[in-house]
Each structure stands twice: as C-alpha cells, then as structure tokens.
Amino acid sequence: MKLILKKTVFYTLIALIAFTLVASTGNSRQLLSRNDQQLQDCLMAGSVVKNRQISRFCTNFPKSDIAPNSNLNLSESERFLAEVKNKLLTLPQSGSYEYILLRAYGAIFVNQNPEVKLPEKVFFNNESETKAFQATLTLGKVKNTNKCYLQKVAADAFNRAKAQVEIPLKSGYGAGDCARTFGTNLKFWRKYANNITLDRIRQGKETKILSTVAPPGASQHLWGLAIDLRVSTLIQKQALYQNGWFQTVENDIPHWTYLGQPEEKLAELGLQNKIVRGVSYWVTPL
Ligand SMILES: [Zn+2]
C-alpha cells in the first residue's frame, strides 16, 4: 500500500514538472508574438496613440526583447524598427510622410557609434530647428577641402579612407557636398521640385524625386553624416566600406552615408542589400 502511494506521488510530480515546462515554453512564445504584434501596433498607431496600453509599450519598448543581435527570430523590418525605436521620439505611422522619409533616408539610424549624434525626428521643420540640432554637433574637417565639414567621427573615418586612396568630392571642394544648412537644402529642393511635388510625396504618389533631392529639412546632409563623392574605382569603394561609409539612398549614386558599421553587420541590423544597375546600396527594409 505504502509503495503504491509513493509511486502515485512520484508520477504526479513528474506530470506536474512536465506540465510546467510545456506551459512556460508556450508562455515565452506567446510573449514574443505579443511583442511582435505590439511593435506592429506601435507602427500603425504612430505618434497619435489612443490605446493607453499600446502607448506605454511604444514608449517603453523592452530593449532586451528586440535587441537585433539577440533575437534573429525577428524579421528584417522588425530588427530595423527596433533600432529606429531606440533613436526617434516616435515611430512614424505606416504610410505617413515621416514613414516615407524614414524609408528613403533612414538607413542612418542603424548607426551604433555613441559619438554619432542622430536627430530625434526624420525631418526638421525650419532653419531654427535645424540650427538647434547642428549646434549640438562636434564637427571635423575633411582634409584638403575648403569648407567640407561632417560630424567629427564621420570626418575622421572619411579622412582614413582618403588616406588609403584619393576620393574627390562630387563638385570640387566646397560645402555643398558635405554638411549643409537648411537654406542650402531648400535651395537644392527648389531647383528640382516645388510644393506640388511635396504634396505628391506626402500622398505616396511620388518617390523618384527623393533620390535626386531631399525635401526641405529632410536631407542626411543636415545631420553631418552624408557626403557627395565622385567614386569610380573598386579600390575607392572598398576604402569607404572599410571605414563605415556606404551608399544608402537608392539611385543617388554620388551620395554616401556614414553608418559606422562593418558591412557584415548591416544585415543583422535589418538593412537590405540592393544592387541597382551594378551599384550596391544598403537600404531600409520598409
Ligand atoms: Zn548627397
């Protein structure tokens, strides 16, 4: 009798342990898919978040759950958005103007270098907003140029590439190829486009122009992390890649962006490699 009782207790315990294990695996799976769902909800809800629970989740997104290197179960866009979420004040709503700009110019947000300063929004509204951001930057000069400045860490990396092989600026040695003011961005915009173009971009009807010129306040050149170059050889390209510089805006061939990452890390961070007419771009997966 005593033996039967012992056996019953033993098997009940085994059954309990097995049940607990199955349940906890199920829970962690449920947690992952709930997080994925909520990340999507953040995206859909955008900056105007009505649901309080989503709102709290969007502003306190648990970094450990979405760190790109620790969770390769996430899709490219989820990994990329996890990076963006750590940097932007709000995640742009899918289909919004901000989302369209993030898709075109947002590769820069995978930059992990703590010395690189990224904007907290995808575009600046005016000159004073741009100046306020630019006033926080530490700039460095590109060697053998007149007025070509970039964020210091980006300039240092570019100067290292330039020490390996000569890489000329697109239009000589002026400031237009490097860090720009809001006014310069606006001047270039007006040369190629106007308010009708801007409306069409907002409506999602026009995207081609984004590879020629950035809308007012949206250029990577305002952030001091882009440079326009005349690159013609593989040796020049390799020197740039080795120093964290990549082409990130599709069809904007002279435009290079400082991502500050080795090339093999870029896919891990959610960027997509796209070859267009023989040119290799690292673009956002949106
Ligand atoms: Zn450019």
PDB file of C-alpha atoms and ligand atoms in Angstrom:
ATOM      1  CA  MET A   1       0.000   0.000   0.000  1.00  0.00           C
ATOM      2  CA  LYS A   2       2.803   2.352   1.030  1.00  0.00           C
ATOM      3  CA  LEU A   3       4.667   1.554  -2.229  1.00  0.00           C
ATOM      4  CA  ILE A   4       1.589   2.335  -4.362  1.00  0.00           C
ATOM      5  CA  LEU A   5       1.200   5.692  -2.572  1.00  0.00           C
ATOM      6  CA  LYS A   6       4.888   6.546  -3.172  1.00  0.00           C
ATOM      7  CA  LYS A   7       4.541   5.626  -6.867  1.00  0.00           C
ATOM      8  CA  THR A   8       1.425   7.797  -7.218  1.00  0.00           C
ATOM      9  CA  VAL A   9       3.185  10.776  -5.622  1.00  0.00           C
ATOM     10  CA  PHE A  10       6.228  10.226  -7.880  1.00  0.00           C
ATOM     11  CA  TYR A  11       4.184  10.099 -11.122  1.00  0.00           C
ATOM     12  CA  THR A  12       2.066  13.098 -10.080  1.00  0.00           C
ATOM     13  CA  LEU A  13       5.264  15.071  -9.528  1.00  0.00           C
ATOM     14  CA  ILE A  14       6.646  14.062 -12.955  1.00  0.00           C
ATOM     15  CA  ALA A  15       3.375  15.053 -14.604  1.00  0.00           C
ATOM     16  CA  LEU A  16       3.422  18.410 -12.784  1.00  0.00           C
ATOM     17  CA  ILE A  17       7.018  19.183 -13.854  1.00  0.00           C
ATOM     18  CA  ALA A  18       6.257  18.251 -17.471  1.00  0.00           C
ATOM     19  CA  PHE A  19       3.131  20.431 -17.459  1.00  0.00           C
ATOM     20  CA  THR A  20       5.059  23.407 -16.025  1.00  0.00           C
ATOM     21  CA  LEU A  21       7.795  23.076 -18.675  1.00  0.00           C
ATOM     22  CA  VAL A  22       5.320  22.931 -21.570  1.00  0.00           C
ATOM     23  CA  ALA A  23       3.351  25.864 -20.165  1.00  0.00           C
ATOM     24  CA  SER A  24       6.425  28.080 -19.720  1.00  0.00           C
ATOM     25  CA  THR A  25       7.664  27.400 -23.281  1.00  0.00           C
ATOM     26  CA  GLY A  26       4.200  28.292 -24.529  1.00  0.00           C
ATOM     27  CA  ASN A  27       4.267  31.491 -22.461  1.00  0.00           C
ATOM     28  CA  SER A  28       7.596  32.700 -23.835  1.00  0.00           C
ATOM     29  CA  ARG A  29       6.357  32.006 -27.360  1.00  0.00           C
ATOM     30  CA  GLN A  30       3.194  33.887 -26.584  1.00  0.00           C
ATOM     31  CA  LEU A  31       5.265  36.785 -25.154  1.00  0.00           C
ATOM     32  CA  LEU A  32       7.400  37.008 -28.309  1.00  0.00           C
ATOM     33  CA  SER A  33       4.426  37.046 -30.628  1.00  0.00           C
ATOM     34  CA  ARG A  34       2.629  39.565 -28.400  1.00  0.00           C
ATOM     35  CA  ASN A  35       5.707  41.846 -28.586  1.00  0.00           C
ATOM     36  CA  ASP A  36       5.840  41.474 -32.370  1.00  0.00           C
ATOM     37  CA  GLN A  37       2.161  42.312 -32.570  1.00  0.00           C
ATOM     38  CA  GLN A  38       2.613  45.334 -30.316  1.00  0.00           C
ATOM     39  CA  LEU A  39       5.557  46.584 -32.384  1.00  0.00           C
ATOM     40  CA  GLN A  40       3.258  46.442 -35.408  1.00  0.00           C
ATOM     41  CA  ASP A  41       0.566  48.219 -33.392  1.00  0.00           C
ATOM     42  CA  CYS A  42       3.046  50.979 -32.497  1.00  0.00           C
ATOM     43  CA  LEU A  43       3.747  51.401 -36.178  1.00  0.00           C
ATOM     44  CA  MET A  44       0.103  51.504 -37.121  1.00  0.00           C
ATOM     45  CA  ALA A  45      -0.775  53.801 -34.249  1.00  0.00           C
ATOM     46  CA  GLY A  46       2.110  56.172 -34.989  1.00  0.00           C
ATOM     47  CA  SER A  47       2.550  59.316 -32.988  1.00  0.00           C
ATOM     48  CA  VAL A  48      -1.143  59.685 -32.114  1.00  0.00           C
ATOM     49  CA  VAL A  49      -1.624  56.761 -29.782  1.00  0.00           C
ATOM     50  CA  LYS A  50      -5.072  56.419 -28.295  1.00  0.00           C
ATOM     51  CA  ASN A  51      -4.751  52.994 -26.684  1.00  0.00           C
ATOM     52  CA  ARG A  52      -3.038  53.516 -23.336  1.00  0.00           C
ATOM     53  CA  GLN A  53      -1.560  50.033 -23.192  1.00  0.00           C
ATOM     54  CA  ILE A  54      -0.040  50.378 -26.652  1.00  0.00           C
ATOM     55  CA  SER A  55       1.157  53.857 -25.782  1.00  0.00           C
ATOM     56  CA  ARG A  56       3.009  52.637 -22.701  1.00  0.00           C
ATOM     57  CA  PHE A  57       4.507  49.793 -24.704  1.00  0.00           C
ATOM     58  CA  CYS A  58       5.560  52.084 -27.564  1.00  0.00           C
ATOM     59  CA  THR A  59       7.366  54.494 -25.283  1.00  0.00           C
ATOM     60  CA  ASN A  60       8.912  51.809 -23.066  1.00  0.00           C
ATOM     61  CA  PHE A  61       9.626  49.187 -25.687  1.00  0.00           C
ATOM     62  CA  PRO A  62      11.618  46.485 -23.863  1.00  0.00           C
ATOM     63  CA  LYS A  63      15.060  46.741 -25.482  1.00  0.00           C
ATOM     64  CA  SER A  64      16.188  43.290 -24.352  1.00  0.00           C
ATOM     65  CA  ASP A  65      13.282  41.688 -26.246  1.00  0.00           C
ATOM     66  CA  ILE A  66      14.145  43.383 -29.516  1.00  0.00           C
ATOM     67  CA  ALA A  67      17.936  43.695 -29.497  1.00  0.00           C
ATOM     68  CA  PRO A  68      18.787  42.756 -33.087  1.00  0.00           C
ATOM     69  CA  ASN A  69      21.723  40.512 -32.256  1.00  0.00           C
ATOM     70  CA  SER A  70      19.900  38.546 -29.604  1.00  0.00           C
ATOM     71  CA  ASN A  71      16.689  37.923 -31.483  1.00  0.00           C
ATOM     72  CA  LEU A  72      17.201  36.768 -35.029  1.00  0.00           C
ATOM     73  CA  ASN A  73      13.644  35.385 -34.981  1.00  0.00           C
ATOM     74  CA  LEU A  74      12.502  38.883 -35.834  1.00  0.00           C
ATOM     75  CA  SER A  75      12.075  39.886 -39.463  1.00  0.00           C
ATOM     76  CA  GLU A  76      14.366  42.459 -41.142  1.00  0.00           C
ATOM     77  CA  SER A  77      11.856  45.253 -40.726  1.00  0.00           C
ATOM     78  CA  GLU A  78      11.243  44.392 -37.059  1.00  0.00           C
ATOM     79  CA  ARG A  79      15.003  44.439 -36.388  1.00  0.00           C
ATOM     80  CA  PHE A  80      15.357  47.740 -38.234  1.00  0.00           C
ATOM     81  CA  LEU A  81      12.385  49.303 -36.444  1.00  0.00           C
ATOM     82  CA  ALA A  82      13.798  48.180 -33.119  1.00  0.00           C
ATOM     83  CA  GLU A  83      16.903  50.255 -33.920  1.00  0.00           C
ATOM     84  CA  VAL A  84      14.788  53.215 -35.010  1.00  0.00           C
ATOM     85  CA  LYS A  85      12.618  52.980 -31.912  1.00  0.00           C
ATOM     86  CA  ASN A  86      15.695  53.478 -29.749  1.00  0.00           C
ATOM     87  CA  LYS A  87      16.511  56.730 -31.518  1.00  0.00           C
ATOM     88  CA  LEU A  88      13.389  58.540 -32.718  1.00  0.00           C
ATOM     89  CA  LEU A  89      10.950  60.207 -30.330  1.00  0.00           C
ATOM     90  CA  THR A  90       8.035  58.441 -32.020  1.00  0.00           C
ATOM     91  CA  LEU A  91       7.830  55.669 -34.545  1.00  0.00           C
ATOM     92  CA  PRO A  92       6.271  57.058 -37.757  1.00  0.00           C
ATOM     93  CA  GLN A  93       2.867  55.738 -38.702  1.00  0.00           C
ATOM     94  CA  SER A  94       2.889  53.395 -41.685  1.00  0.00           C
ATOM     95  CA  GLY A  95       2.138  55.355 -44.879  1.00  0.00           C
ATOM     96  CA  SER A  96       2.723  58.776 -43.282  1.00  0.00           C
ATOM     97  CA  TYR A  97       5.082  61.422 -44.703  1.00  0.00           C
ATOM     98  CA  GLU A  98       7.537  60.655 -41.869  1.00  0.00           C
ATOM     99  CA  TYR A  99       7.375  56.951 -42.743  1.00  0.00           C
ATOM    100  CA  ILE A 100       8.099  57.716 -46.430  1.00  0.00           C
ATOM    101  CA  LEU A 101      11.149  59.785 -45.410  1.00  0.00           C
ATOM    102  CA  LEU A 102      12.282  57.098 -42.965  1.00  0.00           C
ATOM    103  CA  ARG A 103      12.058  54.520 -45.767  1.00  0.00           C
ATOM    104  CA  ALA A 104      14.141  56.706 -48.126  1.00  0.00           C
ATOM    105  CA  TYR A 105      16.767  58.130 -45.759  1.00  0.00           C
ATOM    106  CA  GLY A 106      16.502  56.101 -42.544  1.00  0.00           C
ATOM    107  CA  ALA A 107      19.374  53.616 -43.075  1.00  0.00           C
ATOM    108  CA  ILE A 108      21.425  56.035 -40.992  1.00  0.00           C
ATOM    109  CA  PHE A 109      19.522  55.044 -37.834  1.00  0.00           C
ATOM    110  CA  VAL A 110      21.373  51.723 -37.567  1.00  0.00           C
ATOM    111  CA  ASN A 111      24.462  53.724 -36.588  1.00  0.00           C
ATOM    112  CA  GLN A 112      25.669  52.357 -33.232  1.00  0.00           C
ATOM    113  CA  ASN A 113      28.579  54.691 -32.608  1.00  0.00           C
ATOM    114  CA  PRO A 114      27.904  56.574 -29.337  1.00  0.00           C
ATOM    115  CA  GLU A 115      29.849  59.588 -30.683  1.00  0.00           C
ATOM    116  CA  VAL A 116      27.450  59.939 -33.621  1.00  0.00           C
ATOM    117  CA  LYS A 117      24.571  62.275 -32.975  1.00  0.00           C
ATOM    118  CA  LEU A 118      21.301  61.319 -34.674  1.00  0.00           C
ATOM    119  CA  PRO A 119      18.222  63.537 -34.957  1.00  0.00           C
ATOM    120  CA  GLU A 120      15.200  62.557 -32.898  1.00  0.00           C
ATOM    121  CA  LYS A 121      12.842  63.142 -35.832  1.00  0.00           C
ATOM    122  CA  VAL A 122      13.078  62.366 -39.557  1.00  0.00           C
ATOM    123  CA  PHE A 123      12.888  65.967 -40.727  1.00  0.00           C
ATOM    124  CA  PHE A 124      13.368  69.464 -39.356  1.00  0.00           C
ATOM    125  CA  ASN A 125      10.530  71.958 -39.805  1.00  0.00           C
ATOM    126  CA  ASN A 126      12.659  75.047 -40.329  1.00  0.00           C
ATOM    127  CA  GLU A 127      16.012  76.787 -40.126  1.00  0.00           C
ATOM    128  CA  SER A 128      15.922  77.287 -36.356  1.00  0.00           C
ATOM    129  CA  GLU A 129      15.144  73.613 -35.603  1.00  0.00           C
ATOM    130  CA  THR A 130      17.992  72.617 -37.900  1.00  0.00           C
ATOM    131  CA  LYS A 131      20.381  75.095 -36.264  1.00  0.00           C
ATOM    132  CA  ALA A 132      19.431  73.894 -32.780  1.00  0.00           C
ATOM    133  CA  PHE A 133      20.371  70.330 -33.757  1.00  0.00           C
ATOM    134  CA  GLN A 134      23.538  71.390 -35.592  1.00  0.00           C
ATOM    135  CA  ALA A 135      24.650  73.428 -32.571  1.00  0.00           C
ATOM    136  CA  THR A 136      24.935  70.159 -30.609  1.00  0.00           C
ATOM    137  CA  LEU A 137      27.341  68.581 -33.144  1.00  0.00           C
ATOM    138  CA  THR A 138      31.104  68.271 -32.878  1.00  0.00           C
ATOM    139  CA  LEU A 139      32.349  68.821 -36.416  1.00  0.00           C
ATOM    140  CA  GLY A 140      35.532  67.745 -38.132  1.00  0.00           C
ATOM    141  CA  LYS A 141      37.005  68.955 -41.414  1.00  0.00           C
ATOM    142  CA  VAL A 142      37.582  66.739 -44.422  1.00  0.00           C
ATOM    143  CA  LYS A 143      41.264  67.079 -45.306  1.00  0.00           C
ATOM    144  CA  ASN A 144      42.309  69.112 -48.339  1.00  0.00           C
ATOM    145  CA  THR A 145      38.925  70.736 -48.738  1.00  0.00           C
ATOM    146  CA  ASN A 146      37.748  74.276 -48.417  1.00  0.00           C
ATOM    147  CA  LYS A 147      34.654  74.126 -46.238  1.00  0.00           C
ATOM    148  CA  CYS A 148      33.704  70.462 -46.127  1.00  0.00           C
ATOM    149  CA  TYR A 149      32.610  69.600 -42.592  1.00  0.00           C
ATOM    150  CA  LEU A 150      30.998  66.449 -41.168  1.00  0.00           C
ATOM    151  CA  GLN A 151      30.359  65.146 -37.669  1.00  0.00           C
ATOM    152  CA  LYS A 152      33.881  64.613 -36.348  1.00  0.00           C
ATOM    153  CA  VAL A 153      33.686  60.820 -36.125  1.00  0.00           C
ATOM    154  CA  ALA A 154      32.369  60.679 -39.715  1.00  0.00           C
ATOM    155  CA  ALA A 155      35.045  63.123 -40.949  1.00  0.00           C
ATOM    156  CA  ASP A 156      37.777  61.100 -39.198  1.00  0.00           C
ATOM    157  CA  ALA A 157      36.510  57.881 -40.831  1.00  0.00           C
ATOM    158  CA  PHE A 158      36.350  59.580 -44.234  1.00  0.00           C
ATOM    159  CA  ASN A 159      39.858  61.019 -43.814  1.00  0.00           C
ATOM    160  CA  ARG A 160      41.128  57.486 -43.046  1.00  0.00           C
ATOM    161  CA  ALA A 161      39.552  56.240 -46.316  1.00  0.00           C
ATOM    162  CA  LYS A 162      41.068  59.231 -48.131  1.00  0.00           C
ATOM    163  CA  ALA A 163      44.495  58.368 -46.718  1.00  0.00           C
ATOM    164  CA  GLN A 164      44.227  54.961 -48.422  1.00  0.00           C
ATOM    165  CA  VAL A 165      43.197  56.333 -51.825  1.00  0.00           C
ATOM    166  CA  GLU A 166      42.230  59.765 -53.164  1.00  0.00           C
ATOM    167  CA  ILE A 167      38.440  60.229 -53.266  1.00  0.00           C
ATOM    168  CA  PRO A 168      37.268  63.543 -54.792  1.00  0.00           C
ATOM    169  CA  LEU A 169      34.119  65.374 -53.736  1.00  0.00           C
ATOM    170  CA  LYS A 170      31.339  65.449 -56.332  1.00  0.00           C
ATOM    171  CA  SER A 171      31.547  69.136 -57.140  1.00  0.00           C
ATOM    172  CA  GLY A 172      35.039  70.221 -56.218  1.00  0.00           C
ATOM    173  CA  TYR A 173      35.958  71.231 -52.690  1.00  0.00           C
ATOM    174  CA  GLY A 174      33.036  73.285 -51.381  1.00  0.00           C
ATOM    175  CA  ALA A 175      30.491  72.935 -48.575  1.00  0.00           C
ATOM    176  CA  GLY A 176      27.586  71.800 -50.777  1.00  0.00           C
ATOM    177  CA  ASP A 177      28.873  68.223 -50.810  1.00  0.00           C
ATOM    178  CA  CYS A 178      29.105  67.891 -47.040  1.00  0.00           C
ATOM    179  CA  ALA A 179      27.182  69.247 -44.030  1.00  0.00           C
ATOM    180  CA  ARG A 180      24.527  71.659 -45.308  1.00  0.00           C
ATOM    181  CA  THR A 181      22.315  74.339 -43.812  1.00  0.00           C
ATOM    182  CA  PHE A 182      18.518  74.224 -44.010  1.00  0.00           C
ATOM    183  CA  GLY A 183      18.801  77.063 -46.573  1.00  0.00           C
ATOM    184  CA  THR A 184      21.111  75.061 -48.871  1.00  0.00           C
ATOM    185  CA  ASN A 185      18.814  72.002 -48.656  1.00  0.00           C
ATOM    186  CA  LEU A 186      15.854  74.279 -49.558  1.00  0.00           C
ATOM    187  CA  LYS A 187      17.759  75.888 -52.448  1.00  0.00           C
ATOM    188  CA  PHE A 188      18.563  72.461 -53.954  1.00  0.00           C
ATOM    189  CA  TRP A 189      14.936  71.367 -53.433  1.00  0.00           C
ATOM    190  CA  ARG A 190      13.585  74.419 -55.282  1.00  0.00           C
ATOM    191  CA  LYS A 191      15.947  73.755 -58.160  1.00  0.00           C
ATOM    192  CA  TYR A 192      14.304  70.380 -58.858  1.00  0.00           C
ATOM    193  CA  ALA A 193      10.890  70.448 -57.184  1.00  0.00           C
ATOM    194  CA  ASN A 194       8.104  72.522 -55.624  1.00  0.00           C
ATOM    195  CA  ASN A 195       5.072  72.352 -53.312  1.00  0.00           C
ATOM    196  CA  ILE A 196       3.102  70.210 -55.748  1.00  0.00           C
ATOM    197  CA  THR A 197       5.930  67.666 -55.697  1.00  0.00           C
ATOM    198  CA  LEU A 198       5.879  67.789 -51.896  1.00  0.00           C
ATOM    199  CA  ASP A 199       2.128  67.096 -51.825  1.00  0.00           C
ATOM    200  CA  ARG A 200       2.586  64.148 -54.161  1.00  0.00           C
ATOM    201  CA  ILE A 201       5.309  62.728 -51.898  1.00  0.00           C
ATOM    202  CA  ARG A 202       3.014  63.124 -48.882  1.00  0.00           C
ATOM    203  CA  GLN A 203       0.271  61.259 -50.741  1.00  0.00           C
ATOM    204  CA  GLY A 204       2.694  58.449 -51.604  1.00  0.00           C
ATOM    205  CA  LYS A 205       2.346  59.192 -55.343  1.00  0.00           C
ATOM    206  CA  GLU A 206       5.917  60.400 -55.907  1.00  0.00           C
ATOM    207  CA  THR A 207       9.105  58.736 -54.694  1.00  0.00           C
ATOM    208  CA  LYS A 208      11.551  59.122 -57.612  1.00  0.00           C
ATOM    209  CA  ILE A 209      12.500  62.699 -56.714  1.00  0.00           C
ATOM    210  CA  LEU A 210      13.758  61.507 -53.302  1.00  0.00           C
ATOM    211  CA  SER A 211      16.853  60.073 -54.984  1.00  0.00           C
ATOM    212  CA  THR A 212      17.620  63.423 -56.668  1.00  0.00           C
ATOM    213  CA  VAL A 213      16.937  65.836 -53.829  1.00  0.00           C
ATOM    214  CA  ALA A 214      15.639  65.621 -50.263  1.00  0.00           C
ATOM    215  CA  PRO A 215      12.527  67.607 -49.264  1.00  0.00           C
ATOM    216  CA  PRO A 216      13.161  70.678 -47.065  1.00  0.00           C
ATOM    217  CA  GLY A 217      14.610  69.710 -43.685  1.00  0.00           C
ATOM    218  CA  ALA A 218      14.941  66.009 -44.563  1.00  0.00           C
ATOM    219  CA  SER A 219      18.437  65.719 -46.051  1.00  0.00           C
ATOM    220  CA  GLN A 220      21.060  63.479 -44.420  1.00  0.00           C
ATOM    221  CA  HIS A 221      23.465  66.342 -45.204  1.00  0.00           C
ATOM    222  CA  LEU A 222      21.777  68.400 -42.447  1.00  0.00           C
ATOM    223  CA  TRP A 223      22.922  65.801 -39.925  1.00  0.00           C
ATOM    224  CA  GLY A 224      26.586  65.976 -40.991  1.00  0.00           C
ATOM    225  CA  LEU A 225      26.601  62.289 -41.842  1.00  0.00           C
ATOM    226  CA  ALA A 226      26.499  62.366 -45.649  1.00  0.00           C
ATOM    227  CA  ILE A 227      28.902  63.369 -48.382  1.00  0.00           C
ATOM    228  CA  ASP A 228      28.622  63.537 -52.180  1.00  0.00           C
ATOM    229  CA  LEU A 229      31.583  61.966 -53.959  1.00  0.00           C
ATOM    230  CA  ARG A 230      32.995  61.061 -57.340  1.00  0.00           C
ATOM    231  CA  VAL A 231      33.819  57.400 -56.861  1.00  0.00           C
ATOM    232  CA  SER A 232      34.953  55.475 -59.905  1.00  0.00           C
ATOM    233  CA  THR A 233      37.070  52.553 -58.743  1.00  0.00           C
ATOM    234  CA  LEU A 234      36.575  49.453 -56.622  1.00  0.00           C
ATOM    235  CA  ILE A 235      39.587  50.452 -54.509  1.00  0.00           C
ATOM    236  CA  GLN A 236      37.864  53.710 -53.564  1.00  0.00           C
ATOM    237  CA  LYS A 237      34.656  51.849 -52.714  1.00  0.00           C
ATOM    238  CA  GLN A 238      36.493  49.328 -50.562  1.00  0.00           C
ATOM    239  CA  ALA A 239      38.301  52.090 -48.669  1.00  0.00           C
ATOM    240  CA  LEU A 240      34.913  53.688 -47.928  1.00  0.00           C
ATOM    241  CA  TYR A 241      33.260  50.386 -46.895  1.00  0.00           C
ATOM    242  CA  GLN A 242      36.188  49.568 -44.582  1.00  0.00           C
ATOM    243  CA  ASN A 243      35.633  52.893 -42.840  1.00  0.00           C
ATOM    244  CA  GLY A 244      31.871  52.614 -42.374  1.00  0.00           C
ATOM    245  CA  TRP A 245      30.727  54.635 -45.412  1.00  0.00           C
ATOM    246  CA  PHE A 246      28.017  53.171 -47.698  1.00  0.00           C
ATOM    247  CA  GLN A 247      25.558  54.183 -50.419  1.00  0.00           C
ATOM    248  CA  THR A 248      22.115  54.139 -48.773  1.00  0.00           C
ATOM    249  CA  VAL A 249      19.803  56.191 -50.980  1.00  0.00           C
ATOM    250  CA  GLU A 250      18.729  54.177 -53.993  1.00  0.00           C
ATOM    251  CA  ASN A 251      19.771  55.731 -57.327  1.00  0.00           C
ATOM    252  CA  ASP A 252      21.583  58.644 -55.630  1.00  0.00           C
ATOM    253  CA  ILE A 253      24.964  57.406 -56.829  1.00  0.00           C
ATOM    254  CA  PRO A 254      27.258  60.218 -55.541  1.00  0.00           C
ATOM    255  CA  HIS A 255      25.617  60.196 -52.088  1.00  0.00           C
ATOM    256  CA  TRP A 256      27.445  58.298 -49.316  1.00  0.00           C
ATOM    257  CA  THR A 257      26.233  57.861 -45.734  1.00  0.00           C
ATOM    258  CA  TYR A 258      28.258  57.249 -42.599  1.00  0.00           C
ATOM    259  CA  LEU A 259      26.793  54.098 -40.996  1.00  0.00           C
ATOM    260  CA  GLY A 260      29.864  53.462 -38.837  1.00  0.00           C
ATOM    261  CA  GLN A 261      29.452  49.676 -39.106  1.00  0.00           C
ATOM    262  CA  PRO A 262      31.372  46.908 -40.825  1.00  0.00           C
ATOM    263  CA  GLU A 263      29.456  45.702 -43.884  1.00  0.00           C
ATOM    264  CA  GLU A 264      28.772  42.249 -42.380  1.00  0.00           C
ATOM    265  CA  LYS A 265      26.810  43.833 -39.510  1.00  0.00           C
ATOM    266  CA  LEU A 266      24.367  45.752 -41.712  1.00  0.00           C
ATOM    267  CA  ALA A 267      22.008  42.844 -42.480  1.00  0.00           C
ATOM    268  CA  GLU A 268      21.919  41.915 -38.778  1.00  0.00           C
ATOM    269  CA  LEU A 269      20.664  45.427 -38.070  1.00  0.00           C
ATOM    270  CA  GLY A 270      17.856  44.956 -40.575  1.00  0.00           C
ATOM    271  CA  LEU A 271      19.229  46.757 -43.649  1.00  0.00           C
ATOM    272  CA  GLN A 272      18.793  45.204 -47.091  1.00  0.00           C
ATOM    273  CA  ASN A 273      21.487  44.992 -49.716  1.00  0.00           C
ATOM    274  CA  LYS A 274      20.079  46.061 -53.077  1.00  0.00           C
ATOM    275  CA  ILE A 275      22.034  46.081 -56.323  1.00  0.00           C
ATOM    276  CA  VAL A 276      20.654  48.612 -58.794  1.00  0.00           C
ATOM    277  CA  ARG A 277      22.418  48.957 -62.168  1.00  0.00           C
ATOM    278  CA  GLY A 278      25.580  47.486 -60.699  1.00  0.00           C
ATOM    279  CA  VAL A 279      25.626  49.782 -57.634  1.00  0.00           C
ATOM    280  CA  SER A 280      25.375  48.207 -54.195  1.00  0.00           C
ATOM    281  CA  TYR A 281      23.046  50.061 -51.807  1.00  0.00           C
ATOM    282  CA  TRP A 282      22.212  49.327 -48.178  1.00  0.00           C
ATOM    283  CA  VAL A 283      18.594  50.400 -47.856  1.00  0.00           C
ATOM    284  CA  THR A 284      15.882  50.243 -45.198  1.00  0.00           C
ATOM    285  CA  PRO A 285      13.625  47.160 -45.314  1.00  0.00           C
ATOM    286  CA  LEU A 286      10.432  49.271 -45.207  1.00  0.00           C
TER     287      LEU A 286
HETATM  288 ZN    ZN B   1      24.061  63.802 -51.041  1.00  0.00          ZN
END
